[in-house]
């Protein structure tokens, strides 16, 4: 008791003395805490063990804080004594509060499943996901850089609800078809708008050489490793500020940048792999082919050609050899990739430098793709108000292109696939010769010379000035420049070069520059009201030029320069258009509960005539966060619940000629005795104007169970009016056609996406993402049906979907006669073109994807599957390969012909052979229209992250080694090689599979390294 009393006296004296300490001395002591304890530690990812840089560590009830360095280490000096109560915060990770009893300490942070505070970029501004009104989905780096493809947009397949991606060929760097909530136009462009760091990118192929309907992809010029994340804007509210560019949706690409206060880091990404066709066509052997030819001749009353040579024949069927050309044309292809980047930042400067090289051989010889790229992004704060920056990407993309599909002479697959297997590649003198009207495959592969080189620059510079705490001005100047150089040379050994060689060279240049200004005002009034205002304008000019030359007749195969040719011709083209735009947006939120915004954009295009140049595109959006209402805010398992709706109008004028509305005259050289002349080329349409698409969207977003489960649902209705359409004119007018506004198209659909964190533990996690969508496309107005594709297989008709198949419906094969029986639609007792009908389309009933990601300690595993249900595909390869012996020496015969009808009583769907385009083998026969539904095991990867202790010894921040497989399996009823194949890259010729190499099955081994 005595000691306690003494302690009380001592404490009283101390407090009394402190009251008289000079204020200056007190301030000094307060500013420089007494050093009593030191805390050292390291913070790492709870699953991968990767050090986390920039984590904020703060003592409870103390304002002083520190951050971890590049190796996750921190050092804390404080006037307090152990134990400490620490508050930890880091973007993307769960906030954590813990008590520390000793130093040093190792702390593990768990990744956060709460994405409500995630920022989304929409229409020249950013919005917190919880306050988002439009339909927008965000895809991270890991989702867009997992599959070795030439173009990153192939990675979006199955990742975003409502985005239908068809990789129509296995050739890297070729264009694919991407449709965002359906197709809205017949003659204008159906591709979405691509925006890279604010730069509007030209996604139209500059290719002019004929490669069988295929086209190169300009998007392949972008290195996927430079991408930080991709955002897909789908409804009118999200795309309205892009006006004329947003009718088909917008894909925003944000590339990597450094962070303020981040120490310099180096990332290295390396992988190498092999790719091979999962399967090839099954062909008849030489003896089988010969037997089918004999059978055909018996059926039509002709002598059999495959009889003994003593009888003047080609030899008995059993004496024929089998020559395997497919194995010669296809190969195990090599894939290589190397990326190196340096990034970091200070308080005022951030930077990112990235370089990469990617090389991919196609499984079809000798096609190949390679890309070398360099990126430099810089952001600099001049002072507290002024900030400037720049984004720059330079790439060189080389392609050894192949003629495939329904192509001209020189087609590699034509020579490999369609030459009968019994025909020798050699003649009687032992020389390599072509057969059946096709090139000799060996000669073609050895002398093939078709390629292109694209030099591309995509970049911008910007200045941003903070006029006041709530008012900001930004100005940007952007450029997209593409120099596309292509060539082909056919020597005298090849049919296309006969008799003395042929060469073509073409150089295209496409330049788009854009200048934009925006003024943004944003402020909160009290705790209940938030208000935003955006005003802006855009000036754009796009120029395209093409110069090409062709030479024929060379002295020898050693001469390839066109100037060496005996005869030369040339061609030149040029066009230009300008676009001026003004836009504005107002948004208001009350209590983060009721949200509304309104936007309006006006676009003026030089493509149209005066009085019709301007289009006005408004949009309005509403959202109600029910989770903020009293009846839900106390429901513990509901983190967010929002209903949103929008309506807006967007325009379209891309994909049509820059002078589409004007009357044009063309000059011609040597019209009469070398005198230049001119002739009328295009009829004017004075009233041609914008194609417009209105869209209504209603959606629901929810996050439940501490954000462990989130989902989104959308219903949309898109109506396109004044559709740009090419109308055919009578020959008596002197013109072939002209462009007008005469089509109406609708797209209606449902989208559902779900993300769940199934398990989240210190050493194990399991997450699942799933999406499914349905789009119903319909041509509402079209005065006259339009045919597209080989054999007019595609028909656009009022009341039916775009890309519908127009075929004869085969009912069965008569078991007594072996003849195919078709549906007689008009009942006239004859099967004519009047009996062709629409049977299915390329549109699936449902499509989507599912991915599962697992982590266990330092291991990670991810599996992704994509699917499509209910779409049709026309197997045109079967049409050519199932004609039986009628093809004789002209075509190959598929092994499926062995199931043909041979005698009365046979039950089969393969009729007897009676000749090409006769009753049993009609062009456009519905027998070759197949169900294109599929479930594809798109990718499987497994990786191992080196533990933190090992990284420390090696002075590394991260080291991950992984193996990956793509296109492992495809479950489908389709009898062709790939249910996504299409012979042409043309927008209106989809769903026809002819002479197209499939997407390969590939395996890669790679390493990710951070210094």
Short mmCIF file of C-alpha atoms in Angstrom, two decimals, residues 211-664:
data_model
loop_
_atom_site.label_atom_id
_atom_site.label_comp_id
_atom_site.label_asym_id
_atom_site.label_seq_id
_atom_site.Cartn_x
_atom_site.Cartn_y
_atom_site.Cartn_z
CA UNK A 211 -5.87 -14.74 -100.18
CA UNK A 212 -9.14 -16.56 -100.68
CA UNK A 213 -11.36 -14.17 -98.78
CA UNK A 214 -9.10 -13.92 -95.75
CA UNK A 215 -7.84 -10.63 -94.33
CA UNK A 216 -5.14 -9.59 -91.91
CA UNK A 217 -6.06 -8.11 -88.52
CA UNK A 218 -4.80 -4.57 -87.69
CA UNK A 219 -5.52 -5.31 -84.01
CA UNK A 220 -2.69 -7.87 -84.14
CA UNK A 221 -0.25 -4.94 -84.21
CA UNK A 222 -0.88 -4.45 -80.48
CA UNK A 223 1.23 -6.43 -78.01
CA UNK A 224 -1.15 -8.08 -75.48
CA UNK A 225 1.59 -7.98 -72.81
CA UNK A 226 1.31 -4.18 -72.70
CA UNK A 227 -2.37 -4.34 -71.72
CA UNK A 228 -3.36 -3.63 -68.12
CA UNK A 229 -7.08 -4.28 -68.59
CA UNK A 230 -9.88 -4.16 -71.15
CA UNK A 231 -13.35 -2.71 -70.66
CA UNK A 232 -16.27 -3.60 -72.88
CA UNK A 233 -19.00 -0.94 -73.15
CA UNK A 234 -22.22 -2.50 -74.36
CA UNK A 235 -25.36 -0.39 -73.85
CA UNK A 236 -26.20 3.05 -75.26
CA UNK A 237 -25.65 4.81 -71.92
CA UNK A 238 -22.04 3.60 -71.83
CA UNK A 239 -21.31 4.18 -75.54
CA UNK A 240 -23.36 7.32 -76.24
CA UNK A 241 -20.48 9.76 -75.82
CA UNK A 242 -18.71 7.96 -78.65
CA UNK A 243 -21.69 8.80 -80.89
CA UNK A 244 -21.12 7.65 -84.46
CA UNK A 245 -18.45 5.23 -83.31
CA UNK A 246 -20.47 3.43 -80.63
CA UNK A 247 -23.26 1.66 -82.53
CA UNK A 248 -21.51 -1.72 -82.29
CA UNK A 249 -20.14 -1.26 -78.79
CA UNK A 250 -16.80 0.03 -77.57
CA UNK A 251 -13.72 -1.85 -76.39
CA UNK A 252 -11.49 0.33 -74.22
CA UNK A 253 -7.91 -0.85 -73.80
CA UNK A 254 -5.78 0.60 -71.01
CA UNK A 255 -2.09 -0.17 -71.23
CA UNK A 256 0.35 -0.44 -68.35
CA UNK A 257 1.78 2.60 -66.61
CA UNK A 258 4.02 3.18 -63.64
CA UNK A 259 2.73 4.28 -60.24
CA UNK A 260 3.72 7.26 -58.15
CA UNK A 261 6.20 6.33 -55.47
CA UNK A 262 6.94 2.98 -57.05
CA UNK A 263 10.54 1.87 -57.21
CA UNK A 264 11.88 0.81 -60.60
CA UNK A 265 10.93 -2.72 -61.58
CA UNK A 266 11.74 -4.97 -64.49
CA UNK A 267 9.30 -7.59 -65.74
CA UNK A 268 10.37 -10.41 -68.03
CA UNK A 269 7.88 -12.72 -69.74
CA UNK A 270 9.16 -15.63 -71.82
CA UNK A 271 7.42 -18.62 -73.32
CA UNK A 272 7.96 -21.13 -76.08
CA UNK A 273 5.70 -23.84 -77.36
CA UNK A 274 4.49 -26.07 -80.11
CA UNK A 275 1.17 -26.21 -81.95
CA UNK A 276 -0.42 -28.92 -84.03
CA UNK A 277 -3.76 -29.63 -85.66
CA UNK A 278 -5.95 -31.70 -83.37
CA UNK A 279 -7.20 -33.65 -86.39
CA UNK A 280 -7.19 -33.51 -90.20
CA UNK A 281 -9.66 -34.58 -92.84
CA UNK A 282 -10.08 -38.33 -93.32
CA UNK A 283 -9.55 -39.08 -97.01
CA UNK A 284 -10.01 -42.21 -99.02
CA UNK A 285 -6.91 -44.16 -99.93
CA UNK A 286 -5.82 -44.54 -103.54
CA UNK A 287 -7.55 -47.94 -103.94
CA UNK A 288 -10.75 -46.67 -102.27
CA UNK A 289 -10.81 -43.59 -104.49
CA UNK A 290 -10.38 -45.72 -107.60
CA UNK A 291 -13.16 -48.09 -106.55
CA UNK A 292 -15.58 -45.17 -106.04
CA UNK A 293 -14.71 -43.80 -109.49
CA UNK A 294 -15.46 -47.18 -111.04
CA UNK A 295 -18.76 -47.35 -109.16
CA UNK A 296 -19.82 -43.91 -110.40
CA UNK A 297 -19.08 -44.85 -113.99
CA UNK A 298 -21.16 -48.02 -113.62
CA UNK A 299 -24.04 -45.95 -112.22
CA UNK A 300 -24.09 -43.60 -115.21
CA UNK A 301 -23.36 -46.21 -117.85
CA UNK A 302 -19.78 -45.30 -118.62
CA UNK A 303 -16.76 -47.65 -118.89
CA UNK A 304 -14.76 -48.11 -115.72
CA UNK A 305 -11.35 -46.37 -115.95
CA UNK A 306 -9.61 -48.40 -113.24
CA UNK A 307 -9.08 -51.71 -114.98
CA UNK A 308 -5.88 -53.54 -115.79
CA UNK A 309 -3.36 -51.77 -117.98
CA UNK A 310 -3.59 -54.69 -120.40
CA UNK A 311 -7.17 -53.61 -121.09
CA UNK A 312 -6.05 -50.02 -121.62
CA UNK A 313 -7.01 -48.89 -118.14
CA UNK A 314 -5.15 -47.10 -115.32
CA UNK A 315 -4.61 -50.29 -113.41
CA UNK A 316 -6.86 -52.10 -110.96
CA UNK A 317 -8.07 -50.18 -107.87
CA UNK A 318 -5.94 -52.41 -105.66
CA UNK A 319 -2.87 -51.39 -107.66
CA UNK A 320 -3.23 -47.66 -106.91
CA UNK A 321 -0.86 -45.94 -104.53
CA UNK A 322 -1.82 -43.50 -101.77
CA UNK A 323 -0.05 -40.14 -101.61
CA UNK A 324 -0.41 -38.19 -98.36
CA UNK A 325 -0.32 -34.49 -99.20
CA UNK A 326 -1.93 -33.31 -95.96
CA UNK A 327 1.06 -34.41 -93.90
CA UNK A 328 3.29 -32.46 -96.25
CA UNK A 329 1.18 -29.29 -95.95
CA UNK A 330 0.66 -29.38 -92.17
CA UNK A 331 3.41 -29.26 -89.56
CA UNK A 332 4.10 -28.99 -85.88
CA UNK A 333 4.43 -25.23 -85.56
CA UNK A 334 6.75 -23.32 -83.23
CA UNK A 335 5.58 -20.45 -81.00
CA UNK A 336 7.99 -18.01 -79.30
CA UNK A 337 7.41 -14.91 -77.20
CA UNK A 338 9.67 -12.57 -75.23
CA UNK A 339 8.58 -9.42 -73.38
CA UNK A 340 10.66 -7.02 -71.31
CA UNK A 341 9.34 -3.98 -69.44
CA UNK A 342 10.70 -1.33 -67.08
CA UNK A 343 8.34 0.77 -64.98
CA UNK A 344 8.13 2.84 -61.84
CA UNK A 345 7.67 6.38 -60.64
CA UNK A 346 8.44 9.17 -58.22
CA UNK A 347 6.06 11.61 -56.59
CA UNK A 348 5.69 13.52 -59.85
CA UNK A 349 6.73 11.16 -62.62
CA UNK A 350 5.58 7.72 -63.73
CA UNK A 351 6.93 5.75 -66.66
CA UNK A 352 6.54 2.46 -68.49
CA UNK A 353 8.82 1.09 -71.21
CA UNK A 354 7.94 -2.20 -72.80
CA UNK A 355 9.35 -4.15 -75.70
CA UNK A 356 8.35 -7.51 -77.07
CA UNK A 357 8.86 -10.01 -79.85
CA UNK A 358 6.37 -12.68 -80.86
CA UNK A 359 6.78 -15.28 -83.57
CA UNK A 360 4.22 -17.89 -84.49
CA UNK A 361 4.35 -20.43 -87.25
CA UNK A 362 1.02 -21.54 -88.65
CA UNK A 363 0.28 -25.24 -88.65
CA UNK A 364 -0.19 -24.80 -92.41
CA UNK A 365 3.14 -24.39 -94.19
CA UNK A 366 4.70 -21.92 -94.88
CA UNK A 367 2.42 -19.35 -93.23
CA UNK A 368 3.92 -17.44 -90.28
CA UNK A 369 3.43 -14.32 -88.18
CA UNK A 370 5.89 -12.18 -86.25
CA UNK A 371 5.61 -8.91 -84.34
CA UNK A 372 8.23 -6.67 -82.78
CA UNK A 373 6.84 -3.90 -80.57
CA UNK A 374 7.93 -1.04 -78.34
CA UNK A 375 5.82 1.04 -75.94
CA UNK A 376 6.65 4.13 -73.92
CA UNK A 377 4.13 5.68 -71.54
CA UNK A 378 5.00 8.76 -69.49
CA UNK A 379 3.05 10.92 -67.03
CA UNK A 380 4.55 14.04 -65.46
CA UNK A 381 3.18 16.44 -62.85
CA UNK A 382 4.55 19.88 -63.67
CA UNK A 383 3.01 21.36 -60.54
CA UNK A 384 0.00 20.79 -58.32
CA UNK A 385 -2.34 21.80 -61.12
CA UNK A 386 -0.69 20.88 -64.42
CA UNK A 387 -0.05 17.36 -65.63
CA UNK A 388 1.18 16.19 -69.04
CA UNK A 389 1.75 12.77 -70.49
CA UNK A 390 2.10 10.60 -73.53
CA UNK A 391 1.33 7.07 -74.72
CA UNK A 392 3.34 5.67 -77.63
CA UNK A 393 3.38 2.29 -79.34
CA UNK A 394 5.47 1.31 -82.35
CA UNK A 395 5.26 -2.11 -83.97
CA UNK A 396 6.49 -4.00 -86.98
CA UNK A 397 4.28 -6.92 -87.95
CA UNK A 398 5.35 -9.40 -90.61
CA UNK A 399 3.10 -11.98 -92.22
CA UNK A 400 3.87 -14.80 -94.59
CA UNK A 401 0.31 -15.04 -95.80
CA UNK A 402 -1.45 -18.06 -97.23
CA UNK A 403 -4.12 -18.46 -99.83
CA UNK A 404 -6.78 -20.54 -98.15
CA UNK A 405 -10.54 -20.66 -98.11
CA UNK A 406 -12.43 -20.38 -101.39
CA UNK A 407 -9.41 -18.85 -102.97
CA UNK A 408 -7.73 -18.35 -106.33
CA UNK A 409 -4.98 -20.43 -107.85
CA UNK A 410 -2.03 -20.87 -105.55
CA UNK A 411 -4.22 -22.06 -102.70
CA UNK A 412 -2.17 -24.25 -100.39
CA UNK A 413 -5.08 -26.26 -99.07
CA UNK A 414 -6.51 -26.63 -102.55
CA UNK A 415 -3.30 -28.28 -103.67
CA UNK A 416 -3.10 -30.42 -100.53
CA UNK A 417 -6.72 -31.31 -99.86
CA UNK A 418 -8.43 -31.40 -103.24
CA UNK A 419 -5.91 -33.37 -105.26
CA UNK A 420 -6.95 -37.06 -105.36
CA UNK A 421 -4.81 -39.30 -103.18
CA UNK A 422 -4.04 -41.80 -105.96
CA UNK A 423 -2.42 -39.19 -108.22
CA UNK A 424 1.36 -39.14 -108.04
CA UNK A 425 3.10 -35.77 -107.66
CA UNK A 426 5.52 -36.92 -110.39
CA UNK A 427 4.98 -37.51 -114.09
CA UNK A 428 6.48 -40.40 -116.06
CA UNK A 429 9.74 -38.48 -116.41
CA UNK A 430 10.03 -38.14 -112.64
CA UNK A 431 9.28 -34.41 -112.68
CA UNK A 432 7.09 -32.67 -110.14
CA UNK A 433 3.85 -31.65 -111.83
CA UNK A 434 0.48 -30.23 -110.85
CA UNK A 435 -2.61 -32.39 -110.98
CA UNK A 436 -6.36 -31.93 -111.24
CA UNK A 437 -5.98 -28.26 -112.11
CA UNK A 438 -4.10 -27.47 -108.90
CA UNK A 439 -0.46 -26.66 -108.21
CA UNK A 440 1.96 -29.39 -107.31
CA UNK A 441 2.08 -29.06 -103.52
CA UNK A 442 5.84 -29.55 -103.21
CA UNK A 443 6.55 -26.93 -105.87
CA UNK A 444 4.04 -24.57 -104.29
CA UNK A 445 5.55 -24.83 -100.82
CA UNK A 446 9.10 -24.46 -102.12
CA UNK A 447 8.29 -21.41 -104.27
CA UNK A 448 5.56 -19.73 -102.26
CA UNK A 449 6.16 -15.99 -101.85
CA UNK A 450 3.21 -14.01 -100.46
CA UNK A 451 3.69 -11.66 -97.54
CA UNK A 452 3.25 -8.27 -95.93
CA UNK A 453 4.92 -5.94 -93.44
CA UNK A 454 2.95 -3.48 -91.33
CA UNK A 455 4.67 -0.53 -89.65
CA UNK A 456 2.30 0.94 -87.07
CA UNK A 457 2.36 3.90 -84.69
CA UNK A 458 -0.44 4.49 -82.18
CA UNK A 459 0.09 7.32 -79.73
CA UNK A 460 -1.08 10.50 -78.10
CA UNK A 461 0.04 13.43 -75.97
CA UNK A 462 -2.16 15.13 -73.41
CA UNK A 463 -2.22 18.07 -71.07
CA UNK A 464 -4.44 18.24 -67.99
CA UNK A 465 -5.00 21.38 -65.94
CA UNK A 466 -6.84 21.46 -62.61
CA UNK A 467 -8.53 24.88 -62.85
CA UNK A 468 -10.08 24.49 -59.39
CA UNK A 469 -10.55 21.62 -56.95
CA UNK A 470 -13.66 20.61 -58.88
CA UNK A 471 -12.98 21.77 -62.44
CA UNK A 472 -10.50 20.13 -64.81
CA UNK A 473 -9.54 20.78 -68.45
CA UNK A 474 -7.88 18.19 -70.67
CA UNK A 475 -6.63 18.37 -74.24
CA UNK A 476 -5.37 15.40 -76.26
CA UNK A 477 -3.80 14.94 -79.68
CA UNK A 478 -3.81 11.36 -81.05
CA UNK A 479 -2.43 9.64 -84.13
CA UNK A 480 -2.92 6.19 -85.62
CA UNK A 481 -0.62 5.58 -88.58
CA UNK A 482 -0.36 2.30 -90.48
CA UNK A 483 2.05 1.69 -93.37
CA UNK A 484 1.10 -1.64 -94.95
CA UNK A 485 3.48 -3.10 -97.57
CA UNK A 486 2.41 -6.34 -99.27
CA UNK A 487 3.76 -8.40 -102.12
CA UNK A 488 3.32 -11.65 -104.01
CA UNK A 489 5.43 -13.40 -106.62
CA UNK A 490 4.47 -16.46 -108.65
CA UNK A 491 7.20 -18.01 -110.73
CA UNK A 492 6.76 -20.11 -113.86
CA UNK A 493 6.57 -23.38 -111.88
CA UNK A 494 3.20 -22.31 -110.48
CA UNK A 495 -0.13 -21.97 -112.26
CA UNK A 496 -0.62 -18.35 -111.17
CA UNK A 497 2.78 -17.49 -112.66
CA UNK A 498 2.46 -19.43 -115.89
CA UNK A 499 4.04 -19.08 -118.36
CA UNK A 500 6.74 -16.62 -117.29
CA UNK A 501 5.99 -15.27 -113.81
CA UNK A 502 3.73 -12.70 -112.20
CA UNK A 503 4.37 -10.22 -109.37
CA UNK A 504 2.30 -7.68 -107.47
CA UNK A 505 3.34 -5.04 -104.96
CA UNK A 506 1.01 -2.74 -103.04
CA UNK A 507 1.57 -0.07 -100.40
CA UNK A 508 -1.33 1.23 -98.33
CA UNK A 509 -1.19 4.04 -95.80
CA UNK A 510 -3.96 4.84 -93.35
CA UNK A 511 -3.68 7.84 -91.05
CA UNK A 512 -6.15 9.05 -88.46
CA UNK A 513 -5.49 12.04 -86.25
CA UNK A 514 -7.81 13.25 -83.52
CA UNK A 515 -7.80 16.33 -81.34
CA UNK A 516 -10.06 16.33 -78.28
CA UNK A 517 -10.87 18.79 -75.51
CA UNK A 518 -12.88 18.03 -72.39
CA UNK A 519 -13.95 20.16 -69.46
CA UNK A 520 -15.01 18.21 -66.37
CA UNK A 521 -16.74 19.51 -63.25
CA UNK A 522 -17.42 17.19 -60.31
CA UNK A 523 -18.46 18.04 -56.76
CA UNK A 524 -20.26 16.65 -53.77
CA UNK A 525 -22.68 18.88 -51.90
CA UNK A 526 -22.89 17.81 -48.30
CA UNK A 527 -23.24 14.08 -47.74
CA UNK A 528 -26.26 13.51 -49.96
CA UNK A 529 -25.67 15.11 -53.35
CA UNK A 530 -23.10 14.50 -56.08
CA UNK A 531 -23.02 16.32 -59.38
CA UNK A 532 -20.94 15.97 -62.53
CA UNK A 533 -20.74 17.85 -65.80
CA UNK A 534 -18.68 16.99 -68.87
CA UNK A 535 -18.33 19.10 -72.03
CA UNK A 536 -16.11 18.24 -74.97
CA UNK A 537 -15.40 18.34 -78.66
CA UNK A 538 -13.52 16.15 -81.14
CA UNK A 539 -11.94 16.91 -84.49
CA UNK A 540 -10.94 13.92 -86.62
CA UNK A 541 -9.45 13.46 -90.05
CA UNK A 542 -8.78 10.08 -91.70
CA UNK A 543 -6.83 9.57 -94.91
CA UNK A 544 -6.22 6.40 -96.91
CA UNK A 545 -3.95 5.94 -99.93
CA UNK A 546 -3.07 2.89 -102.02
CA UNK A 547 -0.53 2.43 -104.78
CA UNK A 548 -0.08 -0.95 -106.43
CA UNK A 549 1.68 -2.36 -109.46
CA UNK A 550 1.63 -5.69 -111.26
CA UNK A 551 4.22 -7.15 -113.58
CA UNK A 552 3.95 -10.16 -115.88
CA UNK A 553 6.59 -11.84 -117.99
CA UNK A 554 10.02 -12.25 -116.38
CA UNK A 555 13.20 -13.39 -118.10
CA UNK A 556 13.77 -16.06 -115.43
CA UNK A 557 12.68 -17.00 -111.92
CA UNK A 558 15.64 -15.06 -110.55
CA UNK A 559 13.97 -11.77 -111.46
CA UNK A 560 11.19 -10.69 -109.09
CA UNK A 561 11.23 -6.88 -109.21
CA UNK A 562 8.25 -5.54 -111.13
CA UNK A 563 10.52 -3.21 -113.09
CA UNK A 564 12.04 -6.33 -114.69
CA UNK A 565 8.69 -7.49 -116.08
CA UNK A 566 7.80 -7.32 -119.77
CA UNK A 567 4.35 -5.90 -119.04
CA UNK A 568 3.35 -3.73 -116.11
CA UNK A 569 0.10 -2.18 -114.92
CA UNK A 570 -0.57 0.08 -111.97
CA UNK A 571 -3.41 1.28 -109.78
CA UNK A 572 -3.85 4.11 -107.32
CA UNK A 573 -6.60 5.01 -104.86
CA UNK A 574 -7.08 7.80 -102.31
CA UNK A 575 -9.85 8.90 -99.99
CA UNK A 576 -10.32 11.13 -96.99
CA UNK A 577 -13.08 12.07 -94.59
CA UNK A 578 -13.45 14.44 -91.64
CA UNK A 579 -15.56 14.23 -88.52
CA UNK A 580 -16.42 17.05 -86.11
CA UNK A 581 -18.12 16.28 -82.82
CA UNK A 582 -19.50 18.04 -79.76
CA UNK A 583 -20.71 16.23 -76.67
CA UNK A 584 -21.89 16.74 -73.13
CA UNK A 585 -22.92 14.73 -70.11
CA UNK A 586 -24.68 15.57 -66.83
CA UNK A 587 -24.95 13.15 -63.92
CA UNK A 588 -26.51 13.45 -60.49
CA UNK A 589 -26.57 11.14 -57.49
CA UNK A 590 -28.55 11.37 -54.29
CA UNK A 591 -27.19 9.60 -51.22
CA UNK A 592 -25.35 7.16 -53.51
CA UNK A 593 -28.79 5.64 -53.86
CA UNK A 594 -30.54 7.28 -56.81
CA UNK A 595 -28.41 7.89 -59.90
CA UNK A 596 -29.23 9.57 -63.19
CA UNK A 597 -27.25 10.82 -66.14
CA UNK A 598 -28.01 12.35 -69.52
CA UNK A 599 -25.67 12.74 -72.48
CA UNK A 600 -25.85 14.17 -75.97
CA UNK A 601 -23.39 13.96 -78.83
CA UNK A 602 -23.53 15.69 -82.22
CA UNK A 603 -21.42 14.28 -85.06
CA UNK A 604 -20.88 15.90 -88.42
CA UNK A 605 -19.41 13.72 -91.18
CA UNK A 606 -18.02 14.77 -94.55
CA UNK A 607 -19.28 11.47 -96.00
CA UNK A 608 -22.76 12.96 -96.33
CA UNK A 609 -24.08 15.99 -98.19
CA UNK A 610 -25.08 19.30 -96.66
CA UNK A 611 -28.28 19.11 -94.68
CA UNK A 612 -27.66 15.47 -93.82
CA UNK A 613 -24.15 15.59 -92.36
CA UNK A 614 -25.10 15.98 -88.70
CA UNK A 615 -26.40 13.23 -86.47
CA UNK A 616 -27.58 13.75 -82.91
CA UNK A 617 -27.23 10.93 -80.42
CA UNK A 618 -28.80 11.30 -76.96
CA UNK A 619 -28.83 8.82 -74.06
CA UNK A 620 -30.28 8.70 -70.56
CA UNK A 621 -29.54 6.28 -67.73
CA UNK A 622 -31.12 5.61 -64.33
CA UNK A 623 -30.00 3.42 -61.43
CA UNK A 624 -31.46 2.61 -58.04
CA UNK A 625 -29.26 1.04 -55.35
CA UNK A 626 -31.83 -0.86 -53.34
CA UNK A 627 -29.13 -2.01 -50.94
CA UNK A 628 -29.08 1.55 -49.57
CA UNK A 629 -32.78 1.47 -48.73
CA UNK A 630 -33.88 0.83 -45.15
CA UNK A 631 -35.51 -2.48 -46.01
CA UNK A 632 -32.19 -3.89 -47.31
CA UNK A 633 -29.32 -1.98 -45.74
CA UNK A 634 -29.44 -4.08 -42.57
CA UNK A 635 -29.61 -7.38 -44.44
CA UNK A 636 -26.16 -8.69 -43.66
CA UNK A 637 -25.68 -10.95 -46.69
CA UNK A 638 -26.57 -8.19 -49.22
CA UNK A 639 -23.57 -5.97 -49.98
CA UNK A 640 -24.98 -4.33 -53.07
CA UNK A 641 -28.19 -4.61 -55.05
CA UNK A 642 -28.78 -2.25 -57.97
CA UNK A 643 -31.36 -1.92 -60.73
CA UNK A 644 -30.35 0.16 -63.75
CA UNK A 645 -31.92 1.09 -67.05
CA UNK A 646 -30.91 3.14 -70.05
CA UNK A 647 -32.05 4.25 -73.47
CA UNK A 648 -30.03 5.92 -76.17
CA UNK A 649 -29.26 6.32 -79.85
CA UNK A 650 -25.93 5.77 -81.56
CA UNK A 651 -24.93 6.21 -85.19
CA UNK A 652 -22.89 4.45 -87.83
CA UNK A 653 -21.11 5.73 -90.92
CA UNK A 654 -17.97 3.59 -90.83
CA UNK A 655 -17.35 0.94 -93.45
CA UNK A 656 -18.79 2.99 -96.32
CA UNK A 657 -16.85 4.97 -98.90
CA UNK A 658 -15.64 8.42 -97.90
CA UNK A 659 -17.56 9.88 -100.87
CA UNK A 660 -20.55 7.54 -100.65
CA UNK A 661 -23.19 10.27 -101.07
CA UNK A 662 -21.60 12.01 -104.06
CA UNK A 663 -21.71 11.47 -107.77
CA UNK A 664 -18.26 10.31 -108.84
#
